[in-house]
XYZ file of C-alpha atoms in Angstrom:
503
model
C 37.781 14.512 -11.405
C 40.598 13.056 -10.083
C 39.737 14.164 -6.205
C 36.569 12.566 -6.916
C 37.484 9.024 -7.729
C 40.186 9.096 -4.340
C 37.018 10.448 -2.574
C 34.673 7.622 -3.693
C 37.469 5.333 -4.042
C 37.901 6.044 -0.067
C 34.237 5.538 0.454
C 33.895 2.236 -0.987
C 37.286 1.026 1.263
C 35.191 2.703 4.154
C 32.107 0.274 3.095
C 34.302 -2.584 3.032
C 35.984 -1.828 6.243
C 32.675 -1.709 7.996
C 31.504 -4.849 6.589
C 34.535 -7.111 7.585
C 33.868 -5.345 11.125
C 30.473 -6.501 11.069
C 31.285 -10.038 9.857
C 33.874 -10.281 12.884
C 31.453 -8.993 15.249
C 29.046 -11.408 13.990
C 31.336 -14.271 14.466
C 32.281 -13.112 18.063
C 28.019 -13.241 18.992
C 28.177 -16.783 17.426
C 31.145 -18.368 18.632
C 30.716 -17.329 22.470
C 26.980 -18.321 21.980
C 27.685 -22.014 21.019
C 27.171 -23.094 24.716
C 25.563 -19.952 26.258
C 22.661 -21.563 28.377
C 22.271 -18.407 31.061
C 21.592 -14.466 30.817
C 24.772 -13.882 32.763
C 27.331 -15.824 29.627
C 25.236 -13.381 27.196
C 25.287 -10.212 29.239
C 29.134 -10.384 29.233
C 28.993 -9.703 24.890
C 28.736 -6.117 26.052
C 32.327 -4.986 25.754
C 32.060 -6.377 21.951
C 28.828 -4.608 21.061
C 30.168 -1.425 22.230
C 33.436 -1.615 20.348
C 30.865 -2.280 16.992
C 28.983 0.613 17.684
C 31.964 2.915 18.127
C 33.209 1.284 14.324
C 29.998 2.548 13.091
C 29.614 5.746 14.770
C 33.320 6.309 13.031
C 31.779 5.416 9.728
C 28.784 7.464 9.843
C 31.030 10.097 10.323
C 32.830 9.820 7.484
C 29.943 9.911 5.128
C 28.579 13.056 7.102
C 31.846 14.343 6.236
C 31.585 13.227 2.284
C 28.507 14.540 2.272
C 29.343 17.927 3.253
C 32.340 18.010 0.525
C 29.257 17.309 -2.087
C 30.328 13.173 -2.579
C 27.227 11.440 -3.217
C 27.486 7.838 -1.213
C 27.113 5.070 -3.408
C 24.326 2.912 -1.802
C 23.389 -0.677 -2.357
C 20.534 -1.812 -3.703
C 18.177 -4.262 -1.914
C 18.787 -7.608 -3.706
C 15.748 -9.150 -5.758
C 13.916 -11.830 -4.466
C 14.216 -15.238 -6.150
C 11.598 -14.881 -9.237
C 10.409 -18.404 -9.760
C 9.511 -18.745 -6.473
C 7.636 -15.307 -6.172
C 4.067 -14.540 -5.432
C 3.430 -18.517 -5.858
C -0.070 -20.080 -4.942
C -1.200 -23.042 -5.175
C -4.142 -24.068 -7.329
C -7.509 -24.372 -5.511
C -9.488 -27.557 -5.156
C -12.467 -28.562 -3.057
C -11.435 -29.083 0.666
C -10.544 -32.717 1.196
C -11.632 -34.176 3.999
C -10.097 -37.521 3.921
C -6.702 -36.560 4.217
C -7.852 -35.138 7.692
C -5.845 -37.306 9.932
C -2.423 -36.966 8.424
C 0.000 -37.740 10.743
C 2.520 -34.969 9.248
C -0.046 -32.880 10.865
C -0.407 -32.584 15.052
C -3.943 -33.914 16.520
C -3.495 -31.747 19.585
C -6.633 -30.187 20.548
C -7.214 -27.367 23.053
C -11.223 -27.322 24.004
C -12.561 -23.866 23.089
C -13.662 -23.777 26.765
C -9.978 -24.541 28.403
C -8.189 -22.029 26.228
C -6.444 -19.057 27.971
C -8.192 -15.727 27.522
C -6.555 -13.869 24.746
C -6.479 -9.912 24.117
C -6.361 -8.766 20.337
C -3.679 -6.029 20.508
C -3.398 -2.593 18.521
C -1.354 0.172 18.724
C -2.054 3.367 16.795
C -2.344 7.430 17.123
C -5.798 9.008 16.165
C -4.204 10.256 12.811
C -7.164 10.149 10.347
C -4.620 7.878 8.576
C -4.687 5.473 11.561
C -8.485 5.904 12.626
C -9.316 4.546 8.271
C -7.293 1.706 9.433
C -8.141 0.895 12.509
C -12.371 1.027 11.522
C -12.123 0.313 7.408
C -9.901 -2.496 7.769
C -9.192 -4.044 11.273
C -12.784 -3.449 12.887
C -14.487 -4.591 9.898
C -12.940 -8.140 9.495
C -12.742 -8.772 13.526
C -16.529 -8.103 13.647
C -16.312 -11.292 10.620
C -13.955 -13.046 11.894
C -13.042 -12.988 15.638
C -14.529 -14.672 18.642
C -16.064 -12.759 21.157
C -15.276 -14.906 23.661
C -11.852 -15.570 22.921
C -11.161 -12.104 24.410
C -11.238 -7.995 23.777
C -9.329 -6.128 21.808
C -7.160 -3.988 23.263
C -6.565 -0.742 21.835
C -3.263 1.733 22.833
C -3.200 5.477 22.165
C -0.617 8.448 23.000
C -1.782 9.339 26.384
C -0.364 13.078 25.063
C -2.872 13.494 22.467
C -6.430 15.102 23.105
C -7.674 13.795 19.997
C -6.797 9.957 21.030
C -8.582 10.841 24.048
C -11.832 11.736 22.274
C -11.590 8.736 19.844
C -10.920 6.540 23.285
C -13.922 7.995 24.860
C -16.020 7.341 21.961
C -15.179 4.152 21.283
C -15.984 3.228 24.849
C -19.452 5.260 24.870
C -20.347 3.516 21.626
C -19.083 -0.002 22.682
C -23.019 -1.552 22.697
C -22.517 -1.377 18.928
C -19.498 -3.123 18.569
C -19.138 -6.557 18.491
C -16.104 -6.927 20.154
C -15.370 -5.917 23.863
C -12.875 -3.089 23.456
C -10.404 -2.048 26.175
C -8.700 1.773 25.127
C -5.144 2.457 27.369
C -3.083 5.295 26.863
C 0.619 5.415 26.759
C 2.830 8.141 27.577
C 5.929 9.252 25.693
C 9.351 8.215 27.030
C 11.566 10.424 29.380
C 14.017 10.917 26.923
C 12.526 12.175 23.997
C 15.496 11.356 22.090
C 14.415 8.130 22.254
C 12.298 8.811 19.292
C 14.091 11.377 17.396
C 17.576 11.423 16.730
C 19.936 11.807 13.774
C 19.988 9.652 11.369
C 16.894 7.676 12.036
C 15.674 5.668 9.789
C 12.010 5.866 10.321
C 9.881 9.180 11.730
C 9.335 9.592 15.482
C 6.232 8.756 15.185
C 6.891 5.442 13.524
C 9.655 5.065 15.961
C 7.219 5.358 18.722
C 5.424 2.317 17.480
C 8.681 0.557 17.330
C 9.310 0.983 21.220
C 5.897 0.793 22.493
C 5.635 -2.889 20.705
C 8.355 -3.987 23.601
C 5.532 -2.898 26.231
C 3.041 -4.901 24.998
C 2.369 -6.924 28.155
C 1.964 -3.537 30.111
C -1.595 -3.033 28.617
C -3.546 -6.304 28.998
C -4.725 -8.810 31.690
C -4.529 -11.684 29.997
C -2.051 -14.454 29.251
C -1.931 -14.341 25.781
C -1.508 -11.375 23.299
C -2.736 -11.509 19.637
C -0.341 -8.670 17.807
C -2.319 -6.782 15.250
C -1.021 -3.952 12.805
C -4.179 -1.707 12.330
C -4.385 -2.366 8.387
C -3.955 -6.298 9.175
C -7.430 -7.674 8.229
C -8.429 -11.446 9.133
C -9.765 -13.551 6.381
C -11.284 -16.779 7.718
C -12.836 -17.577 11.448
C -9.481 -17.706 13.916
C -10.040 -21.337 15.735
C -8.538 -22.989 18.517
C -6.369 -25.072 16.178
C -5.356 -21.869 14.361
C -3.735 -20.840 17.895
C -2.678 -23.893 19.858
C -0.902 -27.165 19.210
C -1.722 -29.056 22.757
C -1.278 -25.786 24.864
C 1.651 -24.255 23.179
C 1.319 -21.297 20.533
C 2.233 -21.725 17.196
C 4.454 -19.406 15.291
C 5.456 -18.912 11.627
C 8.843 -18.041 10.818
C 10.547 -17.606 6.869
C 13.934 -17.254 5.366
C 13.566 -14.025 4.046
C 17.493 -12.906 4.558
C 17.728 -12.228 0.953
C 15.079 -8.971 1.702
C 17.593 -6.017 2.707
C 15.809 -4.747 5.654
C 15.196 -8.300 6.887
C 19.074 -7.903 6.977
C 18.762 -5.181 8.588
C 16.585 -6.447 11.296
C 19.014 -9.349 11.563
C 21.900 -6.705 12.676
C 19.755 -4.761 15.671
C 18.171 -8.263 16.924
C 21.956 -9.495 17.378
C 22.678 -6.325 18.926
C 19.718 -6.826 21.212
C 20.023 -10.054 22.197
C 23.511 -10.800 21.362
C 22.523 -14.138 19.183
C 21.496 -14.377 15.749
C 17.865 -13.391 14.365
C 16.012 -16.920 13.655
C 13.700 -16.050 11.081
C 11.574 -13.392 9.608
C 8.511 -13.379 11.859
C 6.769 -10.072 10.480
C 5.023 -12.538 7.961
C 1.683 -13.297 9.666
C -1.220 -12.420 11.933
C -2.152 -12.137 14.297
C 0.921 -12.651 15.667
C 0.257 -15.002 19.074
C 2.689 -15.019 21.828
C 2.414 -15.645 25.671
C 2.284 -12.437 27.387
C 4.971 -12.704 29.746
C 7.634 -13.105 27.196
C 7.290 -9.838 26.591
C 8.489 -9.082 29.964
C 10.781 -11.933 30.215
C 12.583 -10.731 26.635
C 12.632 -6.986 28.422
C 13.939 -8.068 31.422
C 17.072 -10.399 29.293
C 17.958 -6.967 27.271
C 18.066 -4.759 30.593
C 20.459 -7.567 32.181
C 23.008 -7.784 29.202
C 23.210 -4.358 28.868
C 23.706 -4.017 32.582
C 20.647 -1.134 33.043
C 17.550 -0.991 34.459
C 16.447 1.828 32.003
C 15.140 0.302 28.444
C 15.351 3.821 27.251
C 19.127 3.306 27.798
C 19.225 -0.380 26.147
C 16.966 0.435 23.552
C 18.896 3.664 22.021
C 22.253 1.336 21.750
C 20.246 -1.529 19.705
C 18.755 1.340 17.294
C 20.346 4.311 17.779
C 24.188 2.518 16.065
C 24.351 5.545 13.431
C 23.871 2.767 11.289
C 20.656 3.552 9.576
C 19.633 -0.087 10.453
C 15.659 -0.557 10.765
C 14.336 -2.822 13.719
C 11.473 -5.515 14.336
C 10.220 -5.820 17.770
C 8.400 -9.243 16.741
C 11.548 -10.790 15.570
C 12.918 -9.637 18.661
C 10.924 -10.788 20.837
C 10.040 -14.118 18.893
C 13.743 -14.709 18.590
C 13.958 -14.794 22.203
C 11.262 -17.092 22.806
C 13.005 -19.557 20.113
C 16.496 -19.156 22.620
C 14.746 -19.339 25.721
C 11.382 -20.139 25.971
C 11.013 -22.707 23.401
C 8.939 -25.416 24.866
C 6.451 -22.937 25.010
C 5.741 -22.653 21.378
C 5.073 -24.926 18.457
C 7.571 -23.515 15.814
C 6.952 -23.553 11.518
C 9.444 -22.182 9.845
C 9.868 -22.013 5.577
C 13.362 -22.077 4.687
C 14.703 -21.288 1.114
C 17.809 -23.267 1.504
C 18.362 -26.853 2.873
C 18.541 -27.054 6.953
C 22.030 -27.820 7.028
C 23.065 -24.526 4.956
C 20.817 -22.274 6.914
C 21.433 -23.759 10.231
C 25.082 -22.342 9.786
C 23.951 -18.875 10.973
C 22.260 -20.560 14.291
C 24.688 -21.436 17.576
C 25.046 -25.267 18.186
C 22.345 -25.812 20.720
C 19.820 -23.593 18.809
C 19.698 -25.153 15.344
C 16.712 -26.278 13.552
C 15.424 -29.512 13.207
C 12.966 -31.071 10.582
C 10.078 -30.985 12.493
C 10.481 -27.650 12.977
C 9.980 -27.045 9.230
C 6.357 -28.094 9.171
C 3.908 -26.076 6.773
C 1.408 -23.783 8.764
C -1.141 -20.892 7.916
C -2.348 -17.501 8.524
C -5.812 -16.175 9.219
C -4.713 -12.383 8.945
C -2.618 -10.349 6.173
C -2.039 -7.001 5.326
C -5.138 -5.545 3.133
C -2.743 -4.992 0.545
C -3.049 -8.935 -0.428
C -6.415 -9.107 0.394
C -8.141 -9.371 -2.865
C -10.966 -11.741 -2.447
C -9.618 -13.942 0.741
C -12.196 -12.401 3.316
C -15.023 -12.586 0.431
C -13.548 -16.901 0.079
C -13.803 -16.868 3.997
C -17.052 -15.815 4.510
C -18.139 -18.124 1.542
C -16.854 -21.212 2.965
C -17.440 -20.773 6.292
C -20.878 -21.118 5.350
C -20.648 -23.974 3.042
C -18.752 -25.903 5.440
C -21.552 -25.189 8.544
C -24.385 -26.298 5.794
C -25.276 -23.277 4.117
C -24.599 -21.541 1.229
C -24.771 -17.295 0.170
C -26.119 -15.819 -2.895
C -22.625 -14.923 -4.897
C -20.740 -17.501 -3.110
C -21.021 -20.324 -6.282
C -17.334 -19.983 -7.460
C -15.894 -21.030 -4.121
C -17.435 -23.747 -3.593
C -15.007 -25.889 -4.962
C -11.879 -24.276 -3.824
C -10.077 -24.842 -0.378
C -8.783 -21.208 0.707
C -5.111 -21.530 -0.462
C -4.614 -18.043 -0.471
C -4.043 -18.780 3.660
C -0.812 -19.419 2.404
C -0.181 -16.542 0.700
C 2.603 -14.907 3.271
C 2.814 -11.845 0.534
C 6.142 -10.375 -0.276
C 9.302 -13.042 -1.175
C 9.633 -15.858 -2.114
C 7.680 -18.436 -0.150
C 8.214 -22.552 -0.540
C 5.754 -24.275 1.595
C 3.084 -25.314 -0.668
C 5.792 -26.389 -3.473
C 5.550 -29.555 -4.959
C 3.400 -32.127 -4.565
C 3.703 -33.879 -1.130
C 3.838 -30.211 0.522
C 0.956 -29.398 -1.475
C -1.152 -31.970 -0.211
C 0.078 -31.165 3.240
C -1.175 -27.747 2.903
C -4.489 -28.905 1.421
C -5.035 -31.273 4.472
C -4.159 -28.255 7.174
C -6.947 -26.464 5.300
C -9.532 -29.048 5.715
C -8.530 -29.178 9.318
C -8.935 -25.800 9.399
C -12.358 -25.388 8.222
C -13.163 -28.699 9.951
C -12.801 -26.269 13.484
C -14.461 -23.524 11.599
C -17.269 -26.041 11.524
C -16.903 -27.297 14.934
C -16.593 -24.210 16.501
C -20.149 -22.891 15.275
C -21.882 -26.084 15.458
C -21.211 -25.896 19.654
C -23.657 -23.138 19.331
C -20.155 -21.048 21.081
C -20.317 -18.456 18.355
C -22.250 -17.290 16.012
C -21.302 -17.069 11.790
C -19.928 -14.541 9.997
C -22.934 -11.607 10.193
C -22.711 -8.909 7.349
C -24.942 -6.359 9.421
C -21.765 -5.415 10.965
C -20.299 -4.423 8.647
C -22.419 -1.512 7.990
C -22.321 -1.209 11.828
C -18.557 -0.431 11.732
C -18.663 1.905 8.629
C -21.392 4.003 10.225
C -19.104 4.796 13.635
C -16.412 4.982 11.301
C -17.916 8.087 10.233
C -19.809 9.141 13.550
C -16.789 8.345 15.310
C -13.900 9.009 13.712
C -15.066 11.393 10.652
C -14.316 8.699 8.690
C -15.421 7.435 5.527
C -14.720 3.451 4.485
C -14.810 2.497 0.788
C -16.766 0.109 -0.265
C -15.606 -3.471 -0.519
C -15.105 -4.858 -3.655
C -17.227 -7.378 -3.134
C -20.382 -5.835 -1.476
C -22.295 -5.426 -4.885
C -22.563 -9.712 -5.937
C -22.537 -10.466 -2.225
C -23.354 -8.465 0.477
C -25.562 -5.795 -0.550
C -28.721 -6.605 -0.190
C -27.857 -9.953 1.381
C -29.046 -9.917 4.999
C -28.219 -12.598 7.519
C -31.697 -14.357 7.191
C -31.622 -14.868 2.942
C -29.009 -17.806 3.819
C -30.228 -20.383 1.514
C -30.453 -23.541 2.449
C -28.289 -26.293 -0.102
């Protein structure tokens, strides 16, 4: 008993060791950031990144070692979000119009005809996990939702895999049916295949696979702007020009969503990759716009400061620290933009605490600012939240272009607040009542484009005959078989695009 205690005793001094390393590595990053303006001052953070990684390789060890003596590790648990502030929603109310020209809000409009061509982006394997996805739950709400001519959607498979062949040929010898253009590349697997699989990895190789190819991104389209989709993201209301663009720069939605452990987490291999502080938490939206050559320009940074022209080689020291850490390409990437490219985007970011207290983790010439904390929305969430938002979509999309659907009658006073619904953690933007009626206003902008949009005669509405469309190649296709919506029995079935009634 007594070996024990020394042995977890020694564990827990191990923990703390590693943690105070940690905090002084973090506080080298930060203090030679404060007035980094070039790659080269970054780059030179190298020496100090690989002393960290040698501290942590050391610890690993050591609980390898206690592990093979029979010592469990104690672990710590992920700390609980705030729970007043969880899950919150505002309460619906018919859209308000006469707020419209709030000047909280920006008036920036990008014609539909002058907006850059934009590829909707997937990446997936033809797992019949990926293929329900991908047709069930992606297809179904871009046939809703999505603009034809705001661009394809792009579609990557693993150029090793006959079966992502056949679903790629498929797809492309069925695309008359789908409406969408769809574009199918293939990548291959990296050189080193221990890219993907090494010991103690966090995630599978095949989800670390996804996690690499999402820094390749700009490899697979021809267009200037990528639209970053996870394959069981599903959009919920018509994507407009205002939804994308402020003037001709993209918007972006970041949150403070440090108290999440494996937003932490991310927070450790994002310094590590870029050798300054993770902004936000910007795996809380989609789809997820961002101008395709920062993809390349964020590469192209991480190659130079770790002084290779291999990303294999880069990309194993961020993830491969024998820290167990996980990693998110998007607040990689989006975190560079914020450093580097930052005139380029319109920025929203939700902070928990007060901008002076969470601008203490940001270097001098990268803090925010309070315009920087305006409220914004999402047109896309993970189906797991998606209850009745694509059912409210479709409903008010109609009422606002003059219509209205059989089974649509209890939305027509309500204005779509679940747009803000940004899922897990605590969220703050809709809180009280002069954010409130900020967020009501931003959705009567929104559906105000909804209403333009269809009314230039540009696209068409919402048609439900696709839907049936998609199911049937789900199961031609990909041997598939979607469940049925929750809402198909008061709304769609049965309903075909001409029984619109008129109001």
């Amino acid at each position: 008993m007594a070996k024990r205690k020394q042995l977890i005793l020694a564990f827990l001094l191990s923990g703390t060791i590693a943690s105070v390393l940690y905090t002084a590595f973090h506080m080298s990053y930060t203090n030679s950031t404060q007035n980094t303006s070039s790659l080269d001052n970054v780059a030179t953070q190298i020496s100090t990144h690989n002393a960290v990684t040698k501290a942590q390789s050391k610890s690993t060890q050591w609980v390898k070692t206690q592990k093979k003596n029979k010592v469990p590790p104690t672990r710590k648990s992920t700390p609980k979000v705030r729970p007043k502030l969880r899950g919150y929603v505002m309460p619906e109310s018919p859209l308000q119009f006469s707020d419209i020209e709030d000047n909280f809000i920006s008036q920036n409009e990008l014609a539909f005809e002058k907006m850059p061509n934009i590829s909707l982006f997937a990446r997936m394997p033809a797992t019949t996990k990926y293929k329900k996805r991908y047709f069930c739950i992606l297809l179904r709400s871009i046939s809703l939702f999505w603009a034809v001519d705001f661009g394809p959607l792009v579609l990557v498979l693993d150029d090793e895999s006959k079966e992502d062949h056949k679903l790629g040929d498929k797809l492309l010898k069925n695309q008359q049916l789908i409406p969408i253009n769809i574009k199918i590349k293939y990548e291959k697997l990296p050189k080193d295949k221990s890219v993907l699989s090494f010991a103690g990895s966090p995630k599978s190789p095949n989800y670390n696979r996804q996690l690499w190819s999402s820094f390749f991104n700009d490899l697979y389209v021809d267009t200037k702007i990528i639209a970053w989709m996870d394959t069981d993201s599903t959009l919920i209301t018509p994507v407009t020009t205002f939804d994308i663009f402020d003037g001709k720069k993209i918007r972006v939605i970041g949150q403070d969503k440090f108290s999440i452990g494996w937003v932490r987490s991310w927070g450790i291999t994002t310094e590590l990759a870029l050798g300054l502080p993770q902004v936000a938490d910007f795996m809380v939206y989609f789809p997820v716009f961002i101008w395709t050559d920062t993809y390349r320009n964020c590469r192209e940074f991480i190659l130079k400061r770790f002084k290779t022209t291999n990303f294999e080689t880069a990309f194993k020291q961020i993830y491969h620290t024998g820290h167990a850490n996980f990693i998110s390409p998007v607040s990689v990437v989006l975190s560079y933009a914020w450093y580097f490219e930052r005139d380029r985007y319109d920025w929203h970011f939700e902070l928990l605490d007060d901008l002076k207290t969470y601008n203490k983790r940001l270097p001098e010439k990268y803090k925010l600012t309070e315009e920087y904390t305006r409220p914004f929305y999402l047109t896309a969430l993970h189906a797991t939240y998606d209850g009745n938002y694509m059912k409210q979509g479709y409903c008010l999309t109609y009422q606002v272009t003059g219509d209205r659907v059989k089974g649509c009658n209890k939305f027509e006073n309500t204005s779509h607040t679940p747009l803000f619904d940004f899922g897990y953690g605590p969220y703050t933007y809709c809180l009280g009542k002069e954010k409130e009626r900020i967020c009501k206003t931003l959705l009567a902008k929104h559906y105000t484009f909804v209403a333009k949009h269809y009314a230039s005669g540009k696209r068409k509405r919402p048609n439900i005959a696709h839907l049936k469309t998609i199911e049937s190649l789900a199961q031609k296709i990909g041997n598939v078989t979607c469940s049925e919506m929750k809402y198909t029995a008061d709304i769609f079935k049965g309903v075909q695009q001409g029984s619109i009634l008129s109001s």
